Amino acid sequence: MTASGRRGALKYMGAIVVLPALALAGPVGATGRIVIPARQFILRRELERGLAGGASLIVTREWKGQFEAGPRGTRVTGEQIASSVAAPDHLEPIAAIERERRDAGPFPALLDSAGRLIGSRTQQAEGKAAAVRTAIAILEQAGKSAKDLRQAKQFLSRLTESAGAFISAVPADLFFPVVGEAHDVRTLELPGGMVGEVSVWLASRSGPGGLLDLFERRITTRIGEDSRLSRETWRLRLA
């Protein structure tokens, strides 16, 4: 594969990679009865996006929040207390802006009796294994939608619009996750007759009362020796 062909394919797969931000998850009730803590908490999110040459952009944010019982459910409020950005030198101007930007995160939110976000835009699937299967299906559909390079530009435009709607979606079971792990790897046909590989991995752990300990999702794309990682990790600890 030529260098220009590889760059084009990586750009194509880089656009695809944001789709699994759907973080499809199953019913929180599967973890058993949840216990809403009275103490405040610190929620931490680390977002990594792979760049060319093995570099990466990593944005880390922390919010301090609390749960409050209400007539319609449990209200969750919080505000950002810290942020950091690690980026290659040539992206420092963008990194500086991102460090100063305030992000509301998943707040405010309203939880139902099972701990799920009420009104969440996150699509639901039954458990982590189904979540991976669904994400892979989306990626395969995307790979088969563009048969040649002439169609790729138009397809990427549609894909970018869809990705923009999904990338900000917070997992419906973020605060009280379904515990589990799933992984799958598939080969995709890319524009221009090229072939790539996409690996999807999802995992979550909970602590006492079913409260979030770790929620992580990773998408790795490969073309030849080139690979890109897209990773998002959520952690929560009581203050």
C-alpha positions as MATLAB code, in Angstrom:
seq = 'MTASGRRGALKYMGAIVVLPALALAGPVGATGRIVIPARQFILRRELERGLAGGASLIVTREWKGQFEAGPRGTRVTGEQIASSVAAPDHLEPIAAIERERRDAGPFPALLDSAGRLIGSRTQQAEGKAAAVRTAIAILEQAGKSAKDLRQAKQFLSRLTESAGAFISAVPADLFFPVVGEAHDVRTLELPGGMVGEVSVWLASRSGPGGLLDLFERRITTRIGEDSRLSRETWRLRLA';
ca = [
       0.000    0.000    0.000;
       1.308    3.469   -0.850;
       1.825    6.084    1.845;
      -0.950    8.255    0.379;
      -3.321    5.289    0.247;
      -2.569    4.410    3.860;
      -3.151    7.996    4.998;
      -6.472    8.104    3.180;
      -7.610    4.840    4.710;
      -6.573    5.915    8.197;
      -8.535    9.149    7.769;
     -11.558    7.082    6.751;
     -11.223    4.724    9.712;
     -10.562    7.647   12.047;
     -13.978    9.019   11.161;
     -15.587    5.627   11.749;
     -13.941    5.202   15.123;
     -16.079    7.760   16.920;
     -19.323    5.889   16.273;
     -18.957    3.462   19.201;
     -19.180    6.435   21.539;
     -22.726    5.072   21.721;
     -21.359    2.878   24.538;
     -24.378    0.642   24.338;
     -25.178   -0.893   27.692;
     -27.777   -3.163   29.180;
     -30.211   -2.694   32.052;
     -28.600   -1.508   35.257;
     -31.011   -3.643   37.214;
     -28.905   -6.637   36.205;
     -26.364   -5.646   38.861;
     -28.916   -5.907   41.678;
     -30.251   -3.244   44.040;
     -28.382    0.044   43.936;
     -27.503    2.244   46.915;
     -27.393    6.015   46.412;
     -24.488    7.476   48.446;
     -25.020   10.515   50.663;
     -21.422   11.720   50.257;
     -20.143   13.870   47.412;
     -18.063   12.228   44.706;
     -15.329   12.950   42.179;
     -16.032   11.823   38.602;
     -13.021   11.563   36.293;
     -13.068   11.169   32.516;
     -10.011   10.520   30.354;
     -10.435   10.729   26.597;
      -7.656    9.623   24.253;
      -7.576    9.972   20.482;
      -4.821    8.383   18.441;
      -2.939   10.598   15.981;
      -0.564    9.969   13.121;
       2.857    8.540   13.949;
       1.747    6.899   17.172;
       1.095   10.197   18.982;
      -2.106   10.830   20.899;
      -4.246   13.626   22.310;
      -5.408   13.000   25.899;
      -7.989   15.191   27.635;
      -8.680   14.564   31.329;
     -11.436   16.264   33.314;
     -12.774   15.938   36.850;
     -16.123   16.996   38.274;
     -17.272   17.169   41.890;
     -20.883   16.135   42.309;
     -23.597   14.780   44.541;
     -26.810   12.763   44.439;
     -30.091   14.294   45.648;
     -33.341   12.375   46.104;
     -36.377   13.918   44.428;
     -40.003   13.122   43.550;
     -39.176   12.148   39.944;
     -35.973   10.279   40.651;
     -32.447   10.901   41.877;
     -30.959   14.178   40.664;
     -27.212   14.281   40.036;
     -25.462   17.648   39.988;
     -21.827   18.573   39.611;
     -19.283   21.060   38.297;
     -15.857   20.804   36.743;
     -12.966   21.189   39.181;
      -9.946   20.220   37.066;
      -8.803   19.669   33.495;
      -5.574   18.759   31.730;
      -4.585   18.198   28.118;
      -1.580   16.275   26.833;
      -0.853   16.836   23.155;
       2.043   16.976   20.664;
       3.832   20.339   20.487;
       2.266   21.315   17.157;
      -1.202   21.024   18.720;
      -0.367   23.165   21.776;
      -2.508   26.157   20.668;
      -5.552   23.853   20.503;
      -4.560   22.145   23.760;
      -4.353   25.503   25.540;
      -7.893   26.396   24.483;
      -9.181   22.997   25.589;
      -7.556   23.364   29.015;
      -9.466   26.588   29.617;
     -12.788   25.313   28.313;
     -15.455   24.496   30.892;
     -17.324   21.260   30.234;
     -20.631   20.500   31.953;
     -20.002   16.768   31.581;
     -23.013   14.559   32.338;
     -24.570   17.139   34.688;
     -27.254   17.812   35.622;
     -28.796   14.362   35.267;
     -31.823   12.495   36.537;
     -31.662    8.793   37.421;
     -34.503    6.301   37.563;
     -34.889    3.683   40.328;
     -32.383    1.416   38.579;
     -29.761    4.160   38.343;
     -30.107    4.787   34.607;
     -30.077    8.261   33.100;
     -33.639    9.327   32.343;
     -33.946   10.697   28.832;
     -30.492    9.448   27.826;
     -29.798    9.476   24.092;
     -27.688    6.349   24.497;
     -29.110    3.461   22.494;
     -29.712    0.311   24.553;
     -28.566   -3.264   23.940;
     -28.660   -6.315   26.191;
     -25.309   -6.508   28.007;
     -21.697   -5.823   27.052;
     -21.406   -8.666   24.492;
     -24.403   -7.292   22.611;
     -22.893   -3.813   22.909;
     -19.769   -4.960   21.099;
     -21.790   -6.809   18.452;
     -23.846   -3.696   17.819;
     -20.765   -1.462   17.553;
     -19.106   -3.919   15.157;
     -22.268   -4.073   13.054;
     -22.224   -0.276   12.742;
     -18.592   -0.343   11.667;
     -19.167   -3.132    9.149;
     -22.127   -1.286    7.670;
     -19.977    1.810    7.363;
     -17.216   -0.159    5.671;
     -19.599   -1.626    3.099;
     -21.312    1.671    2.363;
     -18.425    3.152    0.351;
     -17.334    0.922   -2.549;
     -14.727    3.159   -4.073;
     -12.832    6.380   -3.503;
     -15.320    8.448   -5.527;
     -18.039    7.589   -2.997;
     -15.820    7.988    0.049;
     -16.005   11.791    0.269;
     -19.805   11.828    0.248;
     -19.956    8.903    2.668;
     -17.518   10.547    5.086;
     -19.690   13.642    5.148;
     -22.719   11.597    6.234;
     -20.634    9.625    8.708;
     -19.219   12.784   10.302;
     -22.736   14.131   10.857;
     -23.771   10.898   12.584;
     -20.575   10.762   14.632;
     -21.121   14.310   15.856;
     -24.479   13.308   17.320;
     -23.072   10.258   19.094;
     -19.676   11.412   20.371;
     -21.213   13.443   23.200;
     -23.593   10.694   24.311;
     -23.082    9.674   27.950;
     -23.619    5.963   28.779;
     -27.105    5.471   30.207;
     -25.670    3.292   32.977;
     -22.684    5.541   33.733;
     -23.254    6.013   37.473;
     -24.458    2.441   38.160;
     -23.004    0.356   35.319;
     -23.763   -3.133   34.135;
     -20.699   -5.110   35.180;
     -19.010   -7.037   32.398;
     -16.473   -7.171   29.590;
     -16.673   -7.948   25.876;
     -14.336   -7.800   22.898;
     -14.507   -8.442   19.166;
     -12.284   -7.976   16.119;
     -13.450   -7.661   12.526;
     -11.938   -7.045    9.108;
     -13.460   -4.235    7.045;
     -13.355   -3.503    3.328;
     -12.213    0.086    2.829;
     -12.495    2.444   -0.162;
     -10.033    1.699   -2.944;
      -9.947   -2.036   -2.273;
      -7.949   -1.660    0.946;
      -8.566   -3.813    4.010;
      -8.494   -2.730    7.653;
      -9.113   -4.203   11.074;
     -11.285   -2.807   13.830;
     -11.155   -4.009   17.430;
     -13.911   -3.016   19.881;
     -13.531   -3.520   23.645;
     -15.934   -2.543   26.430;
     -15.620   -3.130   30.182;
     -17.114   -1.846   33.420;
     -16.767   -2.459   37.158;
     -18.853   -1.305   40.081;
     -18.120   -0.799   43.760;
     -20.315   -0.971   46.871;
     -23.986   -0.383   46.137;
     -23.395   -0.803   42.416;
     -21.742    2.636   42.137;
     -19.371    3.227   39.218;
     -15.764    2.149   39.726;
     -14.612    1.938   36.090;
     -16.281    2.295   32.699;
     -13.996    1.967   29.678;
     -14.408    1.609   25.935;
     -11.686    1.232   23.320;
     -11.676    1.167   19.552;
      -8.446    0.239   17.752;
      -8.134    0.548   13.977;
      -5.282   -0.941   11.961;
      -4.120   -0.736    8.364;
      -0.841   -2.554    7.805;
       1.580   -1.320   10.458;
      -0.433    1.829   11.179;
      -2.895    1.792   14.081;
      -5.036    4.321   15.959;
      -6.553    4.026   19.421;
      -9.707    5.769   20.575;
     -10.256    5.323   24.322;
     -12.605    6.742   26.918;
     -12.366    5.934   30.638;
     -14.721    7.029   33.423;
     -13.887    6.587   37.127;
     -15.738    7.632   40.257;
     -14.637    7.883   43.883;
     -16.389    9.261   46.963;
     -15.006   12.570   48.220;
];
